[in-house]
CSV table of C-alpha atoms in Angstrom, one decimal:
chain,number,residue,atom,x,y,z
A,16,UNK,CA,-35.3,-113.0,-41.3
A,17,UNK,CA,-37.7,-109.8,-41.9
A,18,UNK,CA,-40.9,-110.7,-43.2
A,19,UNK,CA,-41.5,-108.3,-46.0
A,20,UNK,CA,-45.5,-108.5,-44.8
A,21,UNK,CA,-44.5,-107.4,-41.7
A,22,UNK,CA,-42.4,-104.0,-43.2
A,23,UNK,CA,-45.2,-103.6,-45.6
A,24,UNK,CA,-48.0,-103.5,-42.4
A,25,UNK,CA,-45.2,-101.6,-40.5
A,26,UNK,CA,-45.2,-98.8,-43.8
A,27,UNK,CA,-48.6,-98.8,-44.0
A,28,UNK,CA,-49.2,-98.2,-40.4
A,29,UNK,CA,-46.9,-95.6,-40.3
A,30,UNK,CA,-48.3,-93.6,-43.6
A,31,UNK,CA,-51.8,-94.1,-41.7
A,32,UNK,CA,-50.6,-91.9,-38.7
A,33,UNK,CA,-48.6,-89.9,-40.7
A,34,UNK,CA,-51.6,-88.9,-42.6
A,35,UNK,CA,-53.8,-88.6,-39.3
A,36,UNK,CA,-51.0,-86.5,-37.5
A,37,UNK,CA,-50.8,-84.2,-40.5
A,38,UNK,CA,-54.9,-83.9,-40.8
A,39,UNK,CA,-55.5,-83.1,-37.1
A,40,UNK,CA,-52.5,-80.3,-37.6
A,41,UNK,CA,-54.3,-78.6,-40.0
A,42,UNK,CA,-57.5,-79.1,-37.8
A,43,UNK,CA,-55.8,-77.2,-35.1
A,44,UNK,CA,-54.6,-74.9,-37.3
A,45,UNK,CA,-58.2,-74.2,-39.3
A,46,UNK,CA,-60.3,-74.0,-36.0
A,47,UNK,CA,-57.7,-71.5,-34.4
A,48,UNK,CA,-57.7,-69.3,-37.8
A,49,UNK,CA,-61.5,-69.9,-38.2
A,50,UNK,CA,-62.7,-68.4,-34.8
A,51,UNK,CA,-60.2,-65.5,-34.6
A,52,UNK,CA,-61.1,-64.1,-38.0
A,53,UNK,CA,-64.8,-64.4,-37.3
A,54,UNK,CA,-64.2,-62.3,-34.1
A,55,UNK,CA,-61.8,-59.6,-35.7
A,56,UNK,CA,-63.4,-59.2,-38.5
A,57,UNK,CA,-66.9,-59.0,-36.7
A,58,UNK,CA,-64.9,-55.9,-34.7
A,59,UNK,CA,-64.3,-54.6,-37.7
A,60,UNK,CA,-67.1,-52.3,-39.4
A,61,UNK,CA,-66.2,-51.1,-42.0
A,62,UNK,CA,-66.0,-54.1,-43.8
A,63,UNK,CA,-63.5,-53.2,-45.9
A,64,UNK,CA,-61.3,-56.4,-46.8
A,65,UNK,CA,-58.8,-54.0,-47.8
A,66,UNK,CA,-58.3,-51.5,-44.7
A,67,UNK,CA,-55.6,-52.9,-42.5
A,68,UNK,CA,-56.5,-54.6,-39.1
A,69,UNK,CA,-55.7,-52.1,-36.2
A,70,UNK,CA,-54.1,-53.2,-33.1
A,71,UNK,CA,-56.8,-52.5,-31.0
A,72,UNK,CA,-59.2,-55.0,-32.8
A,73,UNK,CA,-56.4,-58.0,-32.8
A,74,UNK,CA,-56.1,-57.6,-29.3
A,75,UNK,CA,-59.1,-57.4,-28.3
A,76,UNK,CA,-59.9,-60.7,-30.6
A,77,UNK,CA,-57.5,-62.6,-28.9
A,78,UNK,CA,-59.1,-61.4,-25.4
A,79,UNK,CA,-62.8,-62.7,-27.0
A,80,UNK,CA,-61.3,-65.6,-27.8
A,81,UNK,CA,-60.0,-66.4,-24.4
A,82,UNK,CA,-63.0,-65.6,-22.9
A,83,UNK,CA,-64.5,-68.1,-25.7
A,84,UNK,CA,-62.5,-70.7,-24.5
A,85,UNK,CA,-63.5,-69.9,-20.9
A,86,UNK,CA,-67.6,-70.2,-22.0
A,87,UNK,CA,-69.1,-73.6,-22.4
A,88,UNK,CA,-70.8,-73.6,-26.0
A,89,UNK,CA,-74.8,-73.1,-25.0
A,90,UNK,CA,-77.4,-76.3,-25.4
A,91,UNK,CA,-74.1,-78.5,-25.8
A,92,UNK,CA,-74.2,-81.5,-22.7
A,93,UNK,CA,-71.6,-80.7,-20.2
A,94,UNK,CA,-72.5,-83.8,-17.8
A,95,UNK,CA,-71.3,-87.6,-18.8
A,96,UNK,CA,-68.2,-89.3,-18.9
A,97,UNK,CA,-68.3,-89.7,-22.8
A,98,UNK,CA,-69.7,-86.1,-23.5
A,99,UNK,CA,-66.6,-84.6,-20.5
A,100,UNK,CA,-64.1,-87.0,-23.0
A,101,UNK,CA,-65.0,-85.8,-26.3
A,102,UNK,CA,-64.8,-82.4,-25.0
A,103,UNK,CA,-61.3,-82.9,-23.7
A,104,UNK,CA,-60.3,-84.4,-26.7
A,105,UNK,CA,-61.3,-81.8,-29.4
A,106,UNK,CA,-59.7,-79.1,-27.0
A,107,UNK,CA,-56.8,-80.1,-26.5
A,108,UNK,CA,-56.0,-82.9,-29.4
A,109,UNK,CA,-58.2,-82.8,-32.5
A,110,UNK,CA,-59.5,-78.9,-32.3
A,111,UNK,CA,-57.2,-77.2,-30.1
A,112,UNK,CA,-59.9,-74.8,-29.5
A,113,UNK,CA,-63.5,-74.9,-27.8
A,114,UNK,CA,-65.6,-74.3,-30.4
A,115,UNK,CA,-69.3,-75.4,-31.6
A,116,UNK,CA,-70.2,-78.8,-32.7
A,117,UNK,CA,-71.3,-78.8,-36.1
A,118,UNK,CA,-71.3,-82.6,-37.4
A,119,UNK,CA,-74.2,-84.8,-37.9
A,120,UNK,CA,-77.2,-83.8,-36.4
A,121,UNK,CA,-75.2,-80.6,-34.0
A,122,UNK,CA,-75.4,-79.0,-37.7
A,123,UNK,CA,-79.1,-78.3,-37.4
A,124,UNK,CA,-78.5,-76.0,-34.5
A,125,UNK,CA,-74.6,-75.3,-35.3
A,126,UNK,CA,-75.8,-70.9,-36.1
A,127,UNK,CA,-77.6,-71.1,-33.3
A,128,UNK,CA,-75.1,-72.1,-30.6
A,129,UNK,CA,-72.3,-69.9,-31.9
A,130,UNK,CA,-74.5,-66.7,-31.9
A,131,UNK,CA,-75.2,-67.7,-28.7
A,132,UNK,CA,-72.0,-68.5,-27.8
A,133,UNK,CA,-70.6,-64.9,-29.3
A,134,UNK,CA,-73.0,-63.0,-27.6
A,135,UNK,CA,-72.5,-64.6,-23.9
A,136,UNK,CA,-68.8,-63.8,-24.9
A,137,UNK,CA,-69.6,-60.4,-25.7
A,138,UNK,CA,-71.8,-60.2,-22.1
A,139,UNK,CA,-69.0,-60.7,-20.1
A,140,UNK,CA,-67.2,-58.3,-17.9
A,141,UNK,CA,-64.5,-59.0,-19.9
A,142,UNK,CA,-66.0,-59.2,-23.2
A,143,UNK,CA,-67.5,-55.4,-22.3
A,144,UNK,CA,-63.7,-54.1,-21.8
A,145,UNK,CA,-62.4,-55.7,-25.1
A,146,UNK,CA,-65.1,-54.0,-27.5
A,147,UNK,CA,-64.6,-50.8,-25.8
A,148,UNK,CA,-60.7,-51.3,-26.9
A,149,UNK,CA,-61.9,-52.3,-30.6
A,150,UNK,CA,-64.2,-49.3,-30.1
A,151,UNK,CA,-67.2,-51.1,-31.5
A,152,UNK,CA,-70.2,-48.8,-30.5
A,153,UNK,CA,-71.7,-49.1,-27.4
A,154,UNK,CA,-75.0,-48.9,-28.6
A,155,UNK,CA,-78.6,-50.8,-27.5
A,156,UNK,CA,-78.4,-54.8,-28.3
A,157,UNK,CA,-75.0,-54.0,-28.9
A,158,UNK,CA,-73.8,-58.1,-27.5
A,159,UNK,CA,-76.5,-59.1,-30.2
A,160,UNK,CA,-74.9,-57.3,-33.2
A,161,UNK,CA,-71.3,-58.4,-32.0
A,162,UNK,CA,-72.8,-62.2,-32.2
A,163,UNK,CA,-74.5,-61.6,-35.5
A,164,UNK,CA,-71.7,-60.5,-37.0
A,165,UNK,CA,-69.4,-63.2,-35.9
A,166,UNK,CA,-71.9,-65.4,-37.8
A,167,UNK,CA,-72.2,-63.8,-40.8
A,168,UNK,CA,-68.3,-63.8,-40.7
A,169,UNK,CA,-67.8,-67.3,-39.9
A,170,UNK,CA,-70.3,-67.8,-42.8
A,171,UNK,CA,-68.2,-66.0,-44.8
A,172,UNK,CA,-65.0,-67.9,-44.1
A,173,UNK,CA,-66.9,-71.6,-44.6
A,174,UNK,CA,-67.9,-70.2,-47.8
A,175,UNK,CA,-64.5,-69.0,-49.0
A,176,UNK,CA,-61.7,-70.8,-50.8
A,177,UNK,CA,-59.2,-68.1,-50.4
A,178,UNK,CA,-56.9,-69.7,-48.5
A,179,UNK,CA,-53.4,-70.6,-50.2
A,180,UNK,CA,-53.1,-73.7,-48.3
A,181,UNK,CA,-54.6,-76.9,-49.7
A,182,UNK,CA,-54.6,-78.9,-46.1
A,183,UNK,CA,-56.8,-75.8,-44.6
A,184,UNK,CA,-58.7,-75.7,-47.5
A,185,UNK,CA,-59.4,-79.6,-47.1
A,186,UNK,CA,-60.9,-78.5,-43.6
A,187,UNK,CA,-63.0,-75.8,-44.6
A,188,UNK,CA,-64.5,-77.6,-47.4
A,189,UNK,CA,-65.1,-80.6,-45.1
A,190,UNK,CA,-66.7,-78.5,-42.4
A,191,UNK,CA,-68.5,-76.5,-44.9
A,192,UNK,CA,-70.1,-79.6,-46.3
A,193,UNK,CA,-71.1,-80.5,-42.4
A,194,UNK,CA,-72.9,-77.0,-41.8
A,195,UNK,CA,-74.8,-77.0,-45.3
A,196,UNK,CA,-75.6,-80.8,-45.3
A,197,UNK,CA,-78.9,-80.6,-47.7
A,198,UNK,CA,-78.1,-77.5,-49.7
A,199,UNK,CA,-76.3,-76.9,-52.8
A,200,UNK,CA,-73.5,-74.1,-52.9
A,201,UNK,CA,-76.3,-71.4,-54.5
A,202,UNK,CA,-78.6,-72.4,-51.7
A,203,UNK,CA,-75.9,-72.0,-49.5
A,204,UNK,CA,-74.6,-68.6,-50.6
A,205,UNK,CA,-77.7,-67.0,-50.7
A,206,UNK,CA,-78.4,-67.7,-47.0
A,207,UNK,CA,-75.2,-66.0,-46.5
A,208,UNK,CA,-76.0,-63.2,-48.3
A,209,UNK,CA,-79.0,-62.9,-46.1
A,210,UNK,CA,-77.6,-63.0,-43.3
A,211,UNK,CA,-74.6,-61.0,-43.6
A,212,UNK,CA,-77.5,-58.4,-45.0
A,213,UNK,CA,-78.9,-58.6,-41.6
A,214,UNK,CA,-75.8,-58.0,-39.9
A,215,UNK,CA,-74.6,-55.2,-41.9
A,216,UNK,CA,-77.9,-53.1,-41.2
A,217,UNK,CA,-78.4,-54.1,-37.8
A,218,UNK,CA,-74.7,-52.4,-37.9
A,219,UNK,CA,-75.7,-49.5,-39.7
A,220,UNK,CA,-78.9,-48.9,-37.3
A,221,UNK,CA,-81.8,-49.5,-39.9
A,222,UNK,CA,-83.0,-52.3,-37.1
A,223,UNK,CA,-87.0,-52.8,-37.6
A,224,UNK,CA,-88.5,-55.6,-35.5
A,225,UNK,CA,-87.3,-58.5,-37.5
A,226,UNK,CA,-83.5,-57.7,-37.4
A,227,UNK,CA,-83.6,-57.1,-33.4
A,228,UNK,CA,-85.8,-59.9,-32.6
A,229,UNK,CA,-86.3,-62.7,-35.1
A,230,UNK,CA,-82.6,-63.6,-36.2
A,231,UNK,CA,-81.5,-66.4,-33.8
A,232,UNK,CA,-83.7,-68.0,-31.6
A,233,UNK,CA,-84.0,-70.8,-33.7
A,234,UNK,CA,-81.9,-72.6,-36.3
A,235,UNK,CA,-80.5,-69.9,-39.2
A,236,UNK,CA,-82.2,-71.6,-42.1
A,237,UNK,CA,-85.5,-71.8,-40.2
A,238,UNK,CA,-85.3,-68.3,-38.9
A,239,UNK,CA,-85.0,-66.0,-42.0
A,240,UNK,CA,-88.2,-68.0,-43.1
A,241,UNK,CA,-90.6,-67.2,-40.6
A,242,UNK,CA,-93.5,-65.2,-41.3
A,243,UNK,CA,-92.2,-61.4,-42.5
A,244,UNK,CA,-88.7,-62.0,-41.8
A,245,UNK,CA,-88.6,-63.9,-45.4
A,246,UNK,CA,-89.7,-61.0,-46.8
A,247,UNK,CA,-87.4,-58.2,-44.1
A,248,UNK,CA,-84.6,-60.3,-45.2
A,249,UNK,CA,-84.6,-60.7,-48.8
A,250,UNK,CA,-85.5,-57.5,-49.1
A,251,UNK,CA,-82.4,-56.1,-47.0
A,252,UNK,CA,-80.6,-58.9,-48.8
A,253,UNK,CA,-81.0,-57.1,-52.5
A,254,UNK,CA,-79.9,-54.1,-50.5
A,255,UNK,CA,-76.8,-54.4,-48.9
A,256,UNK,CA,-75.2,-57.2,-51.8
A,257,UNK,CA,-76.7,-55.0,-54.8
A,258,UNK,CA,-77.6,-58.3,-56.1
A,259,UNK,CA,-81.0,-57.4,-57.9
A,260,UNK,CA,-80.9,-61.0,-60.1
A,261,UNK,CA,-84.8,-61.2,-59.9
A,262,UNK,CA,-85.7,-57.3,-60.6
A,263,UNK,CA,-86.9,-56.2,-63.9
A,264,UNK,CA,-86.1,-52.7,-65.3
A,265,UNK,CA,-89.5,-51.3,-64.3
A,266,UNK,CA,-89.6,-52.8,-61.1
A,267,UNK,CA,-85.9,-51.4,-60.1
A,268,UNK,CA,-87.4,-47.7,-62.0
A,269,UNK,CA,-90.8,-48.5,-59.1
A,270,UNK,CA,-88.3,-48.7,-56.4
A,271,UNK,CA,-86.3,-45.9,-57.0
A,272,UNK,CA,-89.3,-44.0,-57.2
A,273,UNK,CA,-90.3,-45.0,-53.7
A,274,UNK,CA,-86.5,-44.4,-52.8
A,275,UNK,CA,-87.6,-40.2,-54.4
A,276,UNK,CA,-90.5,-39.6,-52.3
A,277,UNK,CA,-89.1,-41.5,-49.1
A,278,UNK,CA,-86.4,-38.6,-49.5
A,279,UNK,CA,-89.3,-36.0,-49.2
A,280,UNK,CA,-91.0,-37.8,-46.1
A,281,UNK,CA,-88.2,-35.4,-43.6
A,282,UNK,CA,-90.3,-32.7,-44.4
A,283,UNK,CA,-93.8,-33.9,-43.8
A,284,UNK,CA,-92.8,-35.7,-40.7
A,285,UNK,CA,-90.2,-33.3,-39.1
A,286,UNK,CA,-93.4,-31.0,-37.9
A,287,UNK,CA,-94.3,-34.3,-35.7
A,288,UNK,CA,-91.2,-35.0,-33.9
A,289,UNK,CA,-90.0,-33.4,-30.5
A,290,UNK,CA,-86.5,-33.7,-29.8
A,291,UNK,CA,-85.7,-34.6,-26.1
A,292,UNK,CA,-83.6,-31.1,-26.0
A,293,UNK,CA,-86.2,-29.2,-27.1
A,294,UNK,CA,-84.2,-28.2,-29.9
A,295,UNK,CA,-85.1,-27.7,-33.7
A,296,UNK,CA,-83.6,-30.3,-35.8
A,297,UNK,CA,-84.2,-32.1,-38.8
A,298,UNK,CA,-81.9,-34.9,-38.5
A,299,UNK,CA,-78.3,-35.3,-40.0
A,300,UNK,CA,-78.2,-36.3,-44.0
A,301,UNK,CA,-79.9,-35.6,-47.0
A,302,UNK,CA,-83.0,-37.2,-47.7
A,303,UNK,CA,-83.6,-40.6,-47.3
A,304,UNK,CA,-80.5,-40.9,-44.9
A,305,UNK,CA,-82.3,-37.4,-43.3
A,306,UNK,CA,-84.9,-39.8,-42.9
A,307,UNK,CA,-83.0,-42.9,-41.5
A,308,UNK,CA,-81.6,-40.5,-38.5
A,309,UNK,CA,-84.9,-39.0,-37.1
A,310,UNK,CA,-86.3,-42.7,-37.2
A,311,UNK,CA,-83.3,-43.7,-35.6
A,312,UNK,CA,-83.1,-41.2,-33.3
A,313,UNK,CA,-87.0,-41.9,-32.2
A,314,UNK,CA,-86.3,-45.5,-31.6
A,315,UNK,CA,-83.3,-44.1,-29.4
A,316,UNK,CA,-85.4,-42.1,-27.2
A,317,UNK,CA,-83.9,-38.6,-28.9
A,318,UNK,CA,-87.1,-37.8,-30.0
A,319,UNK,CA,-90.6,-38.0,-29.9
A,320,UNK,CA,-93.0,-38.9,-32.7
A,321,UNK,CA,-96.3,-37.1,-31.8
A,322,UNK,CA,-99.7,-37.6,-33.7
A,323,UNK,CA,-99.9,-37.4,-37.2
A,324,UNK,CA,-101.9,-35.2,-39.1
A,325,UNK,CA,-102.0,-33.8,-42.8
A,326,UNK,CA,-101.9,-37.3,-44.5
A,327,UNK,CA,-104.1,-36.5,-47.4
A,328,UNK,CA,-100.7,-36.2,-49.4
A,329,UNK,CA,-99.3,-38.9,-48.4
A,330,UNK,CA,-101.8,-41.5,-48.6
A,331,UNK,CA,-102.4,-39.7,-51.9
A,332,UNK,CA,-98.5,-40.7,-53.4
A,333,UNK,CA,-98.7,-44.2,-51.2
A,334,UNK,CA,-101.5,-44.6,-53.5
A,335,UNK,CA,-100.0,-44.2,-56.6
A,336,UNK,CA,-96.7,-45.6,-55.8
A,337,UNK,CA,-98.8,-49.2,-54.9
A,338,UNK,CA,-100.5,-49.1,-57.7
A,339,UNK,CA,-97.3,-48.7,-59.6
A,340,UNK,CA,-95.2,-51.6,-58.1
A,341,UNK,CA,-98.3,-53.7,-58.8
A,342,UNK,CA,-98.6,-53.0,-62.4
A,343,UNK,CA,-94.1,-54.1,-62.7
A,344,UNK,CA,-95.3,-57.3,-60.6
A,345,UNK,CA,-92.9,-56.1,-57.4
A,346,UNK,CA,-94.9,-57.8,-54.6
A,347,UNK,CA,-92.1,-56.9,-52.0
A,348,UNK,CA,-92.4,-53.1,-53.2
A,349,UNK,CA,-96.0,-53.1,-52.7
A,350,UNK,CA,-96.2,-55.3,-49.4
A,351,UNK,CA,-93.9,-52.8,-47.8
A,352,UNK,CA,-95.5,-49.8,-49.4
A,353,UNK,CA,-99.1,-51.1,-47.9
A,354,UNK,CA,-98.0,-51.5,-44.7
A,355,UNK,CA,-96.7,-48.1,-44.3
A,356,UNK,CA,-100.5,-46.9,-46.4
A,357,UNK,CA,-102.2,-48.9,-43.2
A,358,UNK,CA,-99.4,-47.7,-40.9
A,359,UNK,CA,-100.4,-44.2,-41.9
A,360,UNK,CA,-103.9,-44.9,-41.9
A,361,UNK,CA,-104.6,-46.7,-38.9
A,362,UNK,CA,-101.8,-48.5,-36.9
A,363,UNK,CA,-99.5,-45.1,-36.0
A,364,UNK,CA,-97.3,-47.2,-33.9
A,365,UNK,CA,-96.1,-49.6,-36.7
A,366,UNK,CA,-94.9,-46.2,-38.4
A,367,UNK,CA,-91.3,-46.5,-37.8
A,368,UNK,CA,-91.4,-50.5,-38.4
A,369,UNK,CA,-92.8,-49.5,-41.3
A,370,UNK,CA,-90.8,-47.0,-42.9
A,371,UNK,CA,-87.1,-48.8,-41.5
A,372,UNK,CA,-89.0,-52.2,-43.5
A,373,UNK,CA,-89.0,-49.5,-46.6
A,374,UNK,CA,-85.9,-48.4,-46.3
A,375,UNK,CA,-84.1,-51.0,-46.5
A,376,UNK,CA,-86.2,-52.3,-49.5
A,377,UNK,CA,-84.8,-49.4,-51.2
A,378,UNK,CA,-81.5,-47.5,-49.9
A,379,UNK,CA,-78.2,-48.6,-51.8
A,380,UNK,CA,-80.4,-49.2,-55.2
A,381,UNK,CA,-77.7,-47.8,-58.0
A,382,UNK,CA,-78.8,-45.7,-60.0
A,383,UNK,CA,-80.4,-44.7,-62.9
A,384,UNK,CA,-78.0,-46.9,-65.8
A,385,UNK,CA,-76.1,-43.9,-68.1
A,386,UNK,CA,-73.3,-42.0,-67.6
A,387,UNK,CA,-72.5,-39.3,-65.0
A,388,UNK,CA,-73.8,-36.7,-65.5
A,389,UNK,CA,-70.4,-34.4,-65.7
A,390,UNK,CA,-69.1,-37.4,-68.0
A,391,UNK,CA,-71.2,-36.4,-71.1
A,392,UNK,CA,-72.5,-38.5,-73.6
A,393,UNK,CA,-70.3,-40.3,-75.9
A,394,UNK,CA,-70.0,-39.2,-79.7
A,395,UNK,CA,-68.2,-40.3,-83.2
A,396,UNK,CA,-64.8,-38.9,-82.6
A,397,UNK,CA,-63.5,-36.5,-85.3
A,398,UNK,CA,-60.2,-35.8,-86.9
A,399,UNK,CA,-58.4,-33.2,-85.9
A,400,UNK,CA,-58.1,-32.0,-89.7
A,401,UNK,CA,-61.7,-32.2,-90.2
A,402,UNK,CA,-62.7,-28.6,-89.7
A,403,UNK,CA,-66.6,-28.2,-87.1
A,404,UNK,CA,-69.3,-27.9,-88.9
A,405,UNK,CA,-72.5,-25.4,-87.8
A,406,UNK,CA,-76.3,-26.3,-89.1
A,407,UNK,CA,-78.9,-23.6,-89.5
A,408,UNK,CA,-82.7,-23.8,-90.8
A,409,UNK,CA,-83.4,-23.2,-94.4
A,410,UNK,CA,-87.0,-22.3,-94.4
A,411,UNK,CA,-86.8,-22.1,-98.3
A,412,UNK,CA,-85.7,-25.6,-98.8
A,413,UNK,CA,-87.1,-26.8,-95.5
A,414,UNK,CA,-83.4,-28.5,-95.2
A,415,UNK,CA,-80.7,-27.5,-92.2
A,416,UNK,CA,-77.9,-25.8,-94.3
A,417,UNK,CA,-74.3,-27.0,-93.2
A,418,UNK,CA,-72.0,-24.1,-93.6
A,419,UNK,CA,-68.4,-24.6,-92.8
A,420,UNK,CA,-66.9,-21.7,-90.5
C-alpha cells in the first residue's frame, strides 16, 4: 500500500526540479539575450532605440559572440579542478554562455572584466573583420570604444525592466541586485548615466584624457571617482542625458554663455593651426562643433596647433566668464573655465584637454526656455466677430485713443 508521505516527498521533489529546470531555462535564455544585445547594440551608433537593426550588425554580433565564447574572461582562474568544473557547468548547464562572473565578491570587479573581455574580443583577427561588416569606424582606440560601449549597454539592460517575460525579468533583477550590491537604484542609475555619458562621447570624438585613459583599469564605481574624472564625468554626464537636476537658472544662463564665446574661439584659433595638406580650412560645423573638428582633427594628426599669440582677448572674456560662474555658485563651470585661463596662460599643451573638458561641460545644453522663435508668442484669442482694433497717441489727453477701423 502507497504511503501517502512517500507521494507527498515524491510531489514535492518533483515541483523542486521542476522549478530548478524552469529557472536555469530562463538563465540560459537571459545570459544568451543579455550578451548579444550588449554587443549589437554597442555596434550600433546611433543609439536610436527606434531605428531597426541592420543585418550587418546582427551578424557581426553573433560572430563577437563566438569569438566571446572562444576568449577566457580576463583575471578569472583558469587552473583547478573546482574553478575547470564551475566553468564547465555555467557553459554548458546553468549559463549556456561564457560570460563574467558577477556574484559575491566577482561583483567588485564584474565592469572591469567584461570591458576587458569586449575589448580582447574586439582585438582579434576576427573581431577586426566583424566591425568592419557592422561598419563601426575604424578609428584610434577604436577596440576601447567597442568595449565601453558594450558596458554601458549591458548597464543598460541590468537596469531595464522592459522585458515582457516575468521568468527573464526574475533573472535580470536578480543579477542586477548581484552587480549593484551596496547601492540603491538612484545610486545605481546615476552610475549608468555616467558611464553611458562616457561612451557616447568617446563615440562622438570629444575624448580628452580622462575618457581615453581613466575609464577601466579599475573597478567602474572606483574609476569615475578618481581625481578629475569625477568631475570629466559628471560633467559629460549632464551633457549627453540633459539631466541638469542640480543646475539653477543662472548657472544653466553661465553655461550657455561659455557655450556663446566657445562658438567664437574657431576664429581666434584657426590663425594657429596648420593643416597637414597645407590647405586653408577652418574645420567642418558651425561654431562650437567648428570648434570640436579642428580639436579633433589636431589630436588626429590633421593639423598642427602652433604657438599662441594675441591672448589679451581671451584671457580678457575667460576672465569675466569665471567670475560669472562663481557669482551662480557653478564650481564645475569655473574649474573647467580656469583650467583653460592657465591652459592659455601658461600650460599650451593642456589646450586641447582643456577646451574638449569645456566642451563637453557645455554642448547639448537646450536652450534658452520660450518659444521658437518662428512660433510667436501666445495671445488672448479673439472672435472672429470682434472687429481689430488700432491705438494711437493722444497727446491732448495723454491717453492712447482706440479707434475702430
Amino acid at each position: 500500500m502507497t504511503d501517502f508521505s512517500d507521494v507527498s516527498r515524491a510531489g514535492s521533489g518533483a515541483a523542486r526540479a521542476a522549478r530548478l529546470g524552469w529557472r536555469i531555462h530562463n538563465q540560459r535564455r537571459w545570459y544568451r539575450y543579455l550578451r548579444y544585445q550588449a554587443v549589437v547594440n554597442a555596434l550600433m551608433l546611433g543609439d536610436d532605440v527606434d531605428y531597426p537593426t541592420p543585418p550587418e550588425a546582427h551578424e557581426a554580433a553573433l560572430r563577437l559572440c563566438e569569438i566571446l565564447d572562444a576568449l577566457f574572461v580576463p583575471l578569472e582562474v583558469q587552473t583547478g579542478i573546482f574553478n575547470k568544473l564551475g566553468r564547465w557547468l555555467r557553459e554548458k548547464i546553468t549559463h549556456g554562455v561564457r560570460y563574467p562572473l558577477h556574484d559575491g565578491r566577482n561583483a567588485q570587479t564584474y565592469w572591469d572584466r567584461l570591458y576587458r573581455w569586449a575589448k580582447a574580443a574586439a582585438e582579434t583577427d576576427g573581431g577586426r573583420e566583424a566591425l568592419d561588416f557592422a561598419r563601426f569606424p575604424n578609428v584610434e582606440n577604436r577596440a576601447h570604444i567597442f568595449a565601453q560601449r558594450v558596458v554601458a549597454k549591458t548597464s543598460a539592460l541590468l537596469l531595464s525592466h522592459a522585458l515582457p517575460d516575468e521568468g527573464l525579468n526574475e533573472v535580470r533583477d536578480r543579477m542586477s541586485i548581484q552587480v549593484h550590491r551596496g547601492q540603491t537604484r538612484t545610486e545605481a542609475v546615476d552610475t549608468h548615466r555616467r558611464v553611458i555619458a562616457i561612451a557616447r562621447t568617446a563615440t562622438a570624438g570629444v575624448a580628452s584624457t580622462f575618457v581615453l585613459h581613466v575609464g577601466f583599469d579599475q573597478d567602474l564605481t572606483n574609476s569615475l571617482t578618481v581625481g578629475g574624472a569625477a568631475l570629466a564625468s559628471a560633467a559629460v554626464h549632464e551633457v549627453t542625458t540633459g539631466a541638469f537636476r542640480a543646475l539653477t537658472e543662472p548657472m544653466l544662463a553661465a553655461r550657455r554663455q561659455a557655450r556663446a564665446w566657445l562658438a567664437t574661439m574657431p576664429m581666434w584659433l584657426i590663425h594657429y593651426v596648420t593643416w597637414r595638406d597645407g590647405l586653408i580650412r577652418r574645420g567642418q560645423g558651425d561654431g562650437i562643433h567648428q570648434l570640436l573638428s579642428i580639436v579633433t582633427a589636431i589630436r588626429a594628426n590633421d593639423a598642427k596647433l602652433g604657438p599662441l599669440q594675441d591672448t589679451e582677448r581671451v584671457e580678457h572674456h575667460l576672465k569675466r566668464l569665471i567670475e560669472n560662474a562663481n557669482r551662480v555658485g557653478d564650481s564645475e563651470l569655473e574649474s573647467a573655465l580656469m583650467n583653460l585661463e592657465s591652459a592659455v596662460l601658461y600650460l599650451p599643451e593642456r589646450i586641447l584637454n582643456s577646451l574638449t573638458a569645456l566642451i563637453a561641460l557645455v554642448d547639448g545644453l537646450s536652450e534658452v526656455p520660450g518659444p521658437e522663435p518662428d512660433a510667436g508668442v501666445p495671445g488672448p484669442m479673439l472672435s472672429g466677430s470682434v472687429p481689430p482694433q488700432l491705438a494711437s497717441w493722444d497727446p491732448a489727453s495723454g491717453r492712447f485713443q482706440v479707434d475702430n477701423p
